[in-house]
PDB file of C-alpha atoms and ligand atoms in Angstrom:
ATOM      1  CA  UNK Q   1      -0.542  -0.129  -0.280  1.00 88.00           C
ATOM      2  CA  UNK Q   2       1.160   3.898  -0.596  1.00 88.00           C
ATOM      3  CA  UNK Q   3       0.275   6.361   1.374  1.00 91.00           C
ATOM      4  CA  UNK Q   4       0.995   9.749  -0.027  1.00 91.00           C
ATOM      5  CA  UNK Q   5       1.380  12.499   2.659  1.00 92.00           C
ATOM      6  CA  UNK Q   6       1.317  16.392   2.332  1.00 92.00           C
ATOM      7  CA  UNK Q   7       4.580  16.833   4.098  1.00 94.00           C
ATOM      8  CA  UNK Q   8       7.416  15.374   5.929  1.00 95.00           C
ATOM      9  CA  UNK Q   9       6.158  15.966   9.330  1.00 96.00           C
ATOM     10  CA  UNK Q  10       2.998  14.104   8.639  1.00 96.00           C
ATOM     11  CA  UNK Q  11       4.874  10.703   7.252  1.00 97.00           C
ATOM     12  CA  UNK Q  12       6.107  11.011  10.290  1.00 97.00           C
ATOM     13  CA  UNK Q  13       2.873  11.302  12.029  1.00 97.00           C
ATOM     14  CA  UNK Q  14       1.432   8.519   9.871  1.00 97.00           C
ATOM     15  CA  UNK Q  15       4.355   5.831  10.927  1.00 98.00           C
ATOM     16  CA  UNK Q  16       3.493   6.910  14.724  1.00 98.00           C
ATOM     17  CA  UNK Q  17       0.093   5.924  14.022  1.00 97.00           C
ATOM     18  CA  UNK Q  18       1.436   2.426  12.722  1.00 98.00           C
ATOM     19  CA  UNK Q  19       3.364   2.104  15.835  1.00 98.00           C
ATOM     20  CA  UNK Q  20       0.520   2.899  18.024  1.00 98.00           C
ATOM     21  CA  UNK Q  21      -1.661   0.520  15.780  1.00 97.00           C
ATOM     22  CA  UNK Q  22       0.543  -2.109  16.543  1.00 98.00           C
ATOM     23  CA  UNK Q  23       1.087  -1.924  20.153  1.00 97.00           C
ATOM     24  CA  UNK Q  24      -2.463  -1.133  20.787  1.00 96.00           C
ATOM     25  CA  UNK Q  25      -2.698  -4.544  18.869  1.00 96.00           C
ATOM     26  CA  UNK Q  26       0.038  -6.168  20.610  1.00 97.00           C
ATOM     27  CA  UNK Q  27       1.600  -3.901  23.496  1.00 96.00           C
ATOM     28  CA  UNK Q  28       4.494  -6.916  23.750  1.00 97.00           C
ATOM     29  CA  UNK Q  29       5.514  -6.176  19.750  1.00 98.00           C
ATOM     30  CA  UNK Q  30       8.968  -6.199  18.174  1.00 98.00           C
ATOM     31  CA  UNK Q  31       9.809  -3.626  16.332  1.00 98.00           C
ATOM     32  CA  UNK Q  32      12.947  -2.515  14.288  1.00 98.00           C
ATOM     33  CA  UNK Q  33      13.888   0.748  14.341  1.00 98.00           C
ATOM     34  CA  UNK Q  34      15.427   3.296  11.893  1.00 98.00           C
ATOM     35  CA  UNK Q  35      17.397   6.283  12.273  1.00 96.00           C
ATOM     36  CA  UNK Q  36      18.441   9.328  10.120  1.00 94.00           C
ATOM     37  CA  UNK Q  37      16.276  12.810   9.339  1.00 94.00           C
ATOM     38  CA  UNK Q  38      13.414  11.172   7.722  1.00 95.00           C
ATOM     39  CA  UNK Q  39      12.038   9.270  11.287  1.00 97.00           C
ATOM     40  CA  UNK Q  40      12.566  12.467  13.514  1.00 97.00           C
ATOM     41  CA  UNK Q  41       8.924  13.501  13.465  1.00 97.00           C
ATOM     42  CA  UNK Q  42       7.777   9.893  13.729  1.00 98.00           C
ATOM     43  CA  UNK Q  43       9.734   9.817  17.238  1.00 98.00           C
ATOM     44  CA  UNK Q  44       8.716  13.105  18.158  1.00 98.00           C
ATOM     45  CA  UNK Q  45       4.858  12.112  17.638  1.00 98.00           C
ATOM     46  CA  UNK Q  46       5.295   8.797  19.424  1.00 97.00           C
ATOM     47  CA  UNK Q  47       6.633  10.733  22.769  1.00 97.00           C
ATOM     48  CA  UNK Q  48       3.699  12.703  22.500  1.00 97.00           C
ATOM     49  CA  UNK Q  49       1.388   9.314  22.178  1.00 97.00           C
ATOM     50  CA  UNK Q  50       2.913   8.558  25.105  1.00 96.00           C
ATOM     51  CA  UNK Q  51       2.844  11.150  27.125  1.00 95.00           C
ATOM     52  CA  UNK Q  52      -1.281  11.401  26.360  1.00 95.00           C
ATOM     53  CA  UNK Q  53      -1.512   7.951  27.658  1.00 94.00           C
ATOM     54  CA  UNK Q  54      -2.590   7.168  24.474  1.00 94.00           C
ATOM     55  CA  UNK Q  55       0.366   3.998  23.733  1.00 94.00           C
ATOM     56  CA  UNK Q  56       2.332   2.265  26.534  1.00 93.00           C
ATOM     57  CA  UNK Q  57       5.438   0.779  25.102  1.00 95.00           C
ATOM     58  CA  UNK Q  58       6.962  -0.594  28.137  1.00 94.00           C
ATOM     59  CA  UNK Q  59       6.080  -4.137  27.151  1.00 96.00           C
ATOM     60  CA  UNK Q  60       7.187  -3.606  23.838  1.00 97.00           C
ATOM     61  CA  UNK Q  61      10.911  -4.573  22.256  1.00 98.00           C
ATOM     62  CA  UNK Q  62      12.739  -2.147  20.205  1.00 98.00           C
ATOM     63  CA  UNK Q  63      15.606  -2.935  17.934  1.00 98.00           C
ATOM     64  CA  UNK Q  64      17.569  -0.230  16.170  1.00 98.00           C
ATOM     65  CA  UNK Q  65      18.441  -1.509  12.623  1.00 98.00           C
ATOM     66  CA  UNK Q  66      22.065  -0.531  12.744  1.00 97.00           C
ATOM     67  CA  UNK Q  67      25.256   1.363  14.191  1.00 96.00           C
ATOM     68  CA  UNK Q  68      28.329   2.636  13.577  1.00 94.00           C
ATOM     69  CA  UNK Q  69      31.359   0.364  14.753  1.00 94.00           C
ATOM     70  CA  UNK Q  70      33.912   2.520  16.615  1.00 90.00           C
ATOM     71  CA  UNK Q  71      32.196   5.102  17.994  1.00 89.00           C
ATOM     72  CA  UNK Q  72      30.945   4.845  22.055  1.00 89.00           C
ATOM     73  CA  UNK Q  73      27.552   5.098  22.646  1.00 89.00           C
ATOM     74  CA  UNK Q  74      27.761   9.195  24.147  1.00 91.00           C
ATOM     75  CA  UNK Q  75      29.637  10.256  20.613  1.00 91.00           C
ATOM     76  CA  UNK Q  76      26.896  12.735  19.331  1.00 91.00           C
ATOM     77  CA  UNK Q  77      27.061  10.838  16.018  1.00 91.00           C
ATOM     78  CA  UNK Q  78      26.515   7.297  17.249  1.00 93.00           C
ATOM     79  CA  UNK Q  79      22.819   5.892  16.599  1.00 95.00           C
ATOM     80  CA  UNK Q  80      22.557   5.045  20.517  1.00 96.00           C
ATOM     81  CA  UNK Q  81      23.092   8.715  21.109  1.00 96.00           C
ATOM     82  CA  UNK Q  82      20.391   9.576  18.407  1.00 96.00           C
ATOM     83  CA  UNK Q  83      17.771   6.992  20.100  1.00 97.00           C
ATOM     84  CA  UNK Q  84      18.397   8.378  23.462  1.00 96.00           C
ATOM     85  CA  UNK Q  85      17.862  12.081  22.268  1.00 97.00           C
ATOM     86  CA  UNK Q  86      14.973  11.681  20.000  1.00 97.00           C
ATOM     87  CA  UNK Q  87      12.802   8.691  21.745  1.00 97.00           C
ATOM     88  CA  UNK Q  88      14.707   6.959  25.078  1.00 96.00           C
ATOM     89  CA  UNK Q  89      15.182   9.747  27.463  1.00 95.00           C
ATOM     90  CA  UNK Q  90      11.457  11.410  26.828  1.00 95.00           C
ATOM     91  CA  UNK Q  91       9.462   8.038  27.878  1.00 93.00           C
ATOM     92  CA  UNK Q  92       9.002   5.688  30.201  1.00 80.00           C
ATOM     93  CA  UNK Q  93      11.338   2.880  30.511  1.00 83.00           C
ATOM     94  CA  UNK Q  94      11.828   0.495  27.477  1.00 90.00           C
ATOM     95  CA  UNK Q  95      13.101  -2.373  26.310  1.00 95.00           C
ATOM     96  CA  UNK Q  96      15.760  -1.562  23.466  1.00 97.00           C
ATOM     97  CA  UNK Q  97      18.076  -2.877  21.548  1.00 98.00           C
ATOM     98  CA  UNK Q  98      21.073  -1.794  19.475  1.00 97.00           C
ATOM     99  CA  UNK Q  99      24.121  -3.271  18.631  1.00 96.00           C
ATOM    100  CA  UNK Q 100      27.399  -2.195  20.829  1.00 92.00           C
ATOM    101  CA  UNK Q 101      29.074   0.855  19.101  1.00 79.00           C
ATOM    102  CA  UNK Q 102      32.432   0.377  20.808  1.00 78.00           C
ATOM    103  CA  UNK Q 103      32.632  -3.434  20.322  1.00 81.00           C
ATOM    104  CA  UNK Q 104      36.020  -5.127  19.680  1.00 86.00           C
ATOM    105  CA  UNK Q 105      34.579  -7.838  17.943  1.00 93.00           C
ATOM    106  CA  UNK Q 106      31.938  -6.539  15.410  1.00 94.00           C
ATOM    107  CA  UNK Q 107      31.211 -10.244  13.951  1.00 95.00           C
ATOM    108  CA  UNK Q 108      30.380 -11.277  17.270  1.00 96.00           C
ATOM    109  CA  UNK Q 109      28.311  -8.736  18.362  1.00 96.00           C
ATOM    110  CA  UNK Q 110      26.375  -9.009  14.656  1.00 97.00           C
ATOM    111  CA  UNK Q 111      25.601 -12.891  15.592  1.00 97.00           C
ATOM    112  CA  UNK Q 112      24.471 -11.632  19.123  1.00 97.00           C
ATOM    113  CA  UNK Q 113      22.388  -9.406  17.611  1.00 98.00           C
ATOM    114  CA  UNK Q 114      20.761 -11.512  15.192  1.00 98.00           C
ATOM    115  CA  UNK Q 115      20.080 -14.051  18.130  1.00 98.00           C
ATOM    116  CA  UNK Q 116      18.831 -11.702  20.564  1.00 98.00           C
ATOM    117  CA  UNK Q 117      16.197 -10.493  17.280  1.00 98.00           C
ATOM    118  CA  UNK Q 118      15.876 -14.677  17.021  1.00 98.00           C
ATOM    119  CA  UNK Q 119      14.905 -15.385  20.345  1.00 98.00           C
ATOM    120  CA  UNK Q 120      12.596 -12.399  20.548  1.00 98.00           C
ATOM    121  CA  UNK Q 121      10.012 -13.582  17.730  1.00 98.00           C
ATOM    122  CA  UNK Q 122      11.635 -11.777  15.075  1.00 98.00           C
ATOM    123  CA  UNK Q 123      10.024  -8.633  14.151  1.00 98.00           C
ATOM    124  CA  UNK Q 124       6.075  -7.649  14.208  1.00 98.00           C
ATOM    125  CA  UNK Q 125       6.958  -4.417  12.557  1.00 98.00           C
ATOM    126  CA  UNK Q 126       9.709  -2.571  10.967  1.00 98.00           C
ATOM    127  CA  UNK Q 127       9.965   0.565  10.294  1.00 98.00           C
ATOM    128  CA  UNK Q 128      12.665   1.735   7.243  1.00 98.00           C
ATOM    129  CA  UNK Q 129      14.210   4.723   5.286  1.00 97.00           C
ATOM    130  CA  UNK Q 130      15.559   4.373   2.323  1.00 97.00           C
ATOM    131  CA  UNK Q 131      19.477   5.834   1.573  1.00 94.00           C
ATOM    132  CA  UNK Q 132      19.794   7.397  -1.875  1.00 92.00           C
ATOM    133  CA  UNK Q 133      21.874   4.538  -3.213  1.00 92.00           C
ATOM    134  CA  UNK Q 134      18.868   2.297  -1.706  1.00 96.00           C
ATOM    135  CA  UNK Q 135      20.150   1.011   1.195  1.00 95.00           C
ATOM    136  CA  UNK Q 136      17.821  -0.064   4.103  1.00 97.00           C
ATOM    137  CA  UNK Q 137      19.431  -0.123   7.341  1.00 97.00           C
ATOM    138  CA  UNK Q 138      22.990  -0.275   6.227  1.00 95.00           C
ATOM    139  CA  UNK Q 139      22.558  -2.865   3.669  1.00 97.00           C
ATOM    140  CA  UNK Q 140      24.625  -1.156   0.937  1.00 95.00           C
ATOM    141  CA  UNK Q 141      24.341  -1.871  -2.927  1.00 95.00           C
ATOM    142  CA  UNK Q 142      25.275  -5.750  -3.445  1.00 96.00           C
ATOM    143  CA  UNK Q 143      24.403  -7.081  -0.064  1.00 97.00           C
ATOM    144  CA  UNK Q 144      23.018 -10.487  -0.517  1.00 98.00           C
ATOM    145  CA  UNK Q 145      19.113 -10.096  -0.197  1.00 98.00           C
ATOM    146  CA  UNK Q 146      19.942 -14.079   2.309  1.00 98.00           C
ATOM    147  CA  UNK Q 147      21.803 -11.517   4.763  1.00 98.00           C
ATOM    148  CA  UNK Q 148      21.230 -11.775   8.344  1.00 98.00           C
ATOM    149  CA  UNK Q 149      22.754  -9.080  10.882  1.00 98.00           C
ATOM    150  CA  UNK Q 150      26.190  -8.495   9.672  1.00 97.00           C
ATOM    151  CA  UNK Q 151      29.111  -6.700   9.391  1.00 97.00           C
ATOM    152  CA  UNK Q 152      28.866  -3.884   6.645  1.00 96.00           C
ATOM    153  CA  UNK Q 153      31.316  -1.918   4.715  1.00 93.00           C
ATOM    154  CA  UNK Q 154      29.315   1.521   3.884  1.00 91.00           C
ATOM    155  CA  UNK Q 155      28.865   2.913   0.634  1.00 86.00           C
ATOM    156  CA  UNK Q 156      31.117   5.901  -0.563  1.00 87.00           C
ATOM    157  CA  UNK Q 157      27.809   7.995  -1.072  1.00 83.00           C
ATOM    158  CA  UNK Q 158      26.740   7.203   2.282  1.00 85.00           C
ATOM    159  CA  UNK Q 159      30.185   7.927   3.689  1.00 87.00           C
ATOM    160  CA  UNK Q 160      29.736  11.159   1.685  1.00 86.00           C
ATOM    161  CA  UNK Q 161      26.229  12.246   2.694  1.00 82.00           C
ATOM    162  CA  UNK Q 162      27.033  11.509   6.276  1.00 83.00           C
ATOM    163  CA  UNK Q 163      29.763  13.369   6.435  1.00 83.00           C
ATOM    164  CA  UNK Q 164      27.868  16.715   6.366  1.00 82.00           C
ATOM    165  CA  UNK Q 165      25.822  15.316   9.677  1.00 81.00           C
ATOM    166  CA  UNK Q 166      29.259  14.922  10.810  1.00 83.00           C
ATOM    167  CA  UNK Q 167      31.047  18.088  10.422  1.00 79.00           C
ATOM    168  CA  UNK Q 168      34.343  19.249   9.528  1.00 74.00           C
ATOM    169  CA  UNK Q 169      37.570  17.676  10.985  1.00 77.00           C
ATOM    170  CA  UNK Q 170      35.298  14.073  11.948  1.00 82.00           C
ATOM    171  CA  UNK Q 171      36.094  11.326   9.825  1.00 81.00           C
ATOM    172  CA  UNK Q 172      33.006   9.211   9.552  1.00 85.00           C
ATOM    173  CA  UNK Q 173      33.316   5.610  10.252  1.00 90.00           C
ATOM    174  CA  UNK Q 174      33.201   3.228   7.444  1.00 91.00           C
ATOM    175  CA  UNK Q 175      32.204   0.071   9.207  1.00 94.00           C
ATOM    176  CA  UNK Q 176      28.838  -0.862  10.873  1.00 95.00           C
ATOM    177  CA  UNK Q 177      26.702  -3.390  12.047  1.00 97.00           C
ATOM    178  CA  UNK Q 178      23.090  -3.682  10.335  1.00 98.00           C
ATOM    179  CA  UNK Q 179      20.411  -6.094  10.875  1.00 98.00           C
ATOM    180  CA  UNK Q 180      20.150  -7.886   7.479  1.00 98.00           C
ATOM    181  CA  UNK Q 181      17.687  -7.972   4.641  1.00 98.00           C
ATOM    182  CA  UNK Q 182      16.712 -11.580   5.297  1.00 98.00           C
ATOM    183  CA  UNK Q 183      16.244 -10.960   8.745  1.00 98.00           C
ATOM    184  CA  UNK Q 184      14.315  -7.734   7.788  1.00 98.00           C
ATOM    185  CA  UNK Q 185      12.179  -9.619   4.913  1.00 98.00           C
ATOM    186  CA  UNK Q 186      11.034 -11.891   7.823  1.00 98.00           C
ATOM    187  CA  UNK Q 187       9.048  -8.786   9.636  1.00 98.00           C
ATOM    188  CA  UNK Q 188       5.366  -9.598   9.504  1.00 98.00           C
ATOM    189  CA  UNK Q 189       4.859  -5.828   8.428  1.00 98.00           C
ATOM    190  CA  UNK Q 190       7.282  -3.337   6.868  1.00 98.00           C
ATOM    191  CA  UNK Q 191       7.034   0.368   6.838  1.00 98.00           C
ATOM    192  CA  UNK Q 192       9.063   2.035   4.460  1.00 98.00           C
ATOM    193  CA  UNK Q 193       9.000   6.237   4.750  1.00 98.00           C
ATOM    194  CA  UNK Q 194      10.773   8.286   2.031  1.00 97.00           C
ATOM    195  CA  UNK Q 195      10.241  12.091   1.996  1.00 96.00           C
ATOM    196  CA  UNK Q 196      11.940  14.960  -0.189  1.00 95.00           C
ATOM    197  CA  UNK Q 197      12.568  15.165  -3.807  1.00 93.00           C
ATOM    198  CA  UNK Q 198      16.290  13.939  -3.236  1.00 92.00           C
ATOM    199  CA  UNK Q 199      14.703  10.361  -2.656  1.00 94.00           C
ATOM    200  CA  UNK Q 200      12.296  10.601  -5.592  1.00 93.00           C
ATOM    201  CA  UNK Q 201      14.636   8.647  -7.985  1.00 93.00           C
ATOM    202  CA  UNK Q 202      15.232   5.984  -5.810  1.00 95.00           C
ATOM    203  CA  UNK Q 203      11.960   5.304  -4.351  1.00 95.00           C
ATOM    204  CA  UNK Q 204      11.119   4.614  -8.044  1.00 93.00           C
ATOM    205  CA  UNK Q 205      13.513   2.519  -9.031  1.00 94.00           C
ATOM    206  CA  UNK Q 206      12.914   0.480  -6.004  1.00 96.00           C
ATOM    207  CA  UNK Q 207       9.422  -0.347  -6.405  1.00 93.00           C
ATOM    208  CA  UNK Q 208       9.396  -0.680  -9.951  1.00 91.00           C
ATOM    209  CA  UNK Q 209      12.948  -1.649 -11.136  1.00 94.00           C
ATOM    210  CA  UNK Q 210      14.326  -4.585 -11.312  1.00 96.00           C
ATOM    211  CA  UNK Q 211      14.690  -6.914  -8.325  1.00 98.00           C
ATOM    212  CA  UNK Q 212      18.338  -6.587  -7.786  1.00 98.00           C
ATOM    213  CA  UNK Q 213      21.325  -6.379  -5.172  1.00 98.00           C
ATOM    214  CA  UNK Q 214      22.334  -3.629  -6.850  1.00 97.00           C
ATOM    215  CA  UNK Q 215      19.312  -1.514  -5.177  1.00 97.00           C
ATOM    216  CA  UNK Q 216      18.974  -2.990  -1.890  1.00 98.00           C
ATOM    217  CA  UNK Q 217      15.383  -1.833  -1.309  1.00 98.00           C
ATOM    218  CA  UNK Q 218      13.765  -3.239  -3.922  1.00 98.00           C
ATOM    219  CA  UNK Q 219      13.592  -6.794  -2.522  1.00 98.00           C
ATOM    220  CA  UNK Q 220      10.714  -5.099  -0.492  1.00 98.00           C
ATOM    221  CA  UNK Q 221       8.809  -5.548  -3.826  1.00 97.00           C
ATOM    222  CA  UNK Q 222       8.525  -9.461  -2.804  1.00 97.00           C
ATOM    223  CA  UNK Q 223       7.467  -8.300   0.791  1.00 97.00           C
ATOM    224  CA  UNK Q 224       3.932  -9.358   1.584  1.00 97.00           C
ATOM    225  CA  UNK Q 225       2.791  -6.647   4.146  1.00 97.00           C
ATOM    226  CA  UNK Q 226       4.688  -3.742   2.624  1.00 97.00           C
ATOM    227  CA  UNK Q 227       3.648  -0.097   3.554  1.00 97.00           C
ATOM    228  CA  UNK Q 228       5.297   3.108   1.919  1.00 96.00           C
ATOM    229  CA  UNK Q 229       4.631   6.295   3.586  1.00 96.00           C
ATOM    230  CA  UNK Q 230       5.851   9.409   1.122  1.00 95.00           C
ATOM    231  CA  UNK Q 231       5.377  13.225   1.041  1.00 94.00           C
ATOM    232  CA  UNK Q 232       4.041  14.933  -2.051  1.00 91.00           C
ATOM    233  CA  UNK Q 233       7.824  16.250  -2.807  1.00 90.00           C
ATOM    234  CA  UNK Q 234       8.544  12.433  -2.731  1.00 91.00           C
ATOM    235  CA  UNK Q 235       5.872  11.111  -4.626  1.00 89.00           C
ATOM    236  CA  UNK Q 236       5.836  13.615  -7.243  1.00 81.00           C
ATOM    237  CA  UNK Q 237       8.348  11.853  -9.470  1.00 75.00           C
ATOM    238  CA  UNK Q 238       7.063   8.366  -8.402  1.00 76.00           C
ATOM    239  CA  UNK Q 239       3.751   8.778  -9.140  1.00 64.00           C
ATOM    240  CA  UNK Q 240       3.787   9.148 -13.029  1.00 62.00           C
ATOM    241  CA  UNK Q 241       4.495   5.514 -13.231  1.00 53.00           C
ATOM    242  CA  UNK Q 242       0.164   4.809 -12.512  1.00 53.00           C
ATOM    243  CA  UNK Q 243       0.394   1.954 -14.403  1.00 56.00           C
ATOM    244  CA  UNK Q 244       3.072   0.770 -12.432  1.00 56.00           C
ATOM    245  CA  UNK Q 245       1.295   1.494  -9.117  1.00 54.00           C
ATOM    246  CA  UNK Q 246      -1.172  -0.673 -10.502  1.00 52.00           C
ATOM    247  CA  UNK Q 247       0.468  -3.522 -11.476  1.00 53.00           C
ATOM    248  CA  UNK Q 248       2.345  -3.593  -8.132  1.00 53.00           C
ATOM    249  CA  UNK Q 249      -1.297  -3.387  -6.285  1.00 51.00           C
ATOM    250  CA  UNK Q 250      -0.033  -0.272  -4.393  1.00 54.00           C
TER     251      UNK Q 250
HETATM  252  P1  PGA L   1      17.802   9.829   6.178  1.00 94.56           P
HETATM  253  O1  PGA L   1      18.781   8.297   5.754  1.00 94.56           O
HETATM  254  O2  PGA L   1      16.602  10.031   6.590  1.00 94.56           O
HETATM  255  O3  PGA L   1      19.169  10.627   6.786  1.00 94.56           O
HETATM  256  O4  PGA L   1      17.454  10.288   4.302  1.00 94.56           O
HETATM  257  C1  PGA L   1      17.969   7.298   5.466  1.00 94.56           C
HETATM  258  C2  PGA L   1      18.670   6.583   5.234  1.00 94.56           C
HETATM  259  O5  PGA L   1      19.861   6.225   5.530  1.00 94.56           O
HETATM  260  O6  PGA L   1      18.188   5.319   5.752  1.00 94.56           O
END
């Protein structure tokens, strides 16, 4: 299903509403969470839902999709820090998991993380952003669809984009731990968020192009329960392909 929202804030609101619906249906849901600019408004809305007593996240198990290797949790560029800032420090106690940032053995950390996800029963709901290279989580172009949680080497376009956030004088880590594509695809429901015109072409390629590991998000065409949330800006170019939407039952 494709939903076009008026603004990026409304995309965040719609995503938060899906989290709320999931938690009302199953309070102990296992939910995978992304970071980045796109989901910030989703976290803001989730915090409001919790504060107004609309939902409780206490029983849920949250798993972040990825984390850089080589940063401490306190580093403002780590995803652990991002989650503290946008969600965790602002709500009730919550069961939250994220791969360790400063691990000496990233391979071991990755396989332990996969085991944790499996023990929890897999994801009921997986929220995703998309990179301009088509990555989901940190599954960069070329990542096999059969991948489980693993150590990933970041694509030059990802490093370049992220270097703007890191600022001058800081080196962007080129290694991360990410939940794999197979693990993501086992989710009972996937919600992909894309906002802004810069995501238009990659979204179009992912949804209507060839299903190939060169475009990791293209694997989502195979998922039986996919919701895509886009803002008008991002939809503008994608929507020209109306017949394709019909073909994909979007
Ligand atoms: P962004 O990142 O929300 O900052 O654009 C998305 C992603 O890389 O998954």
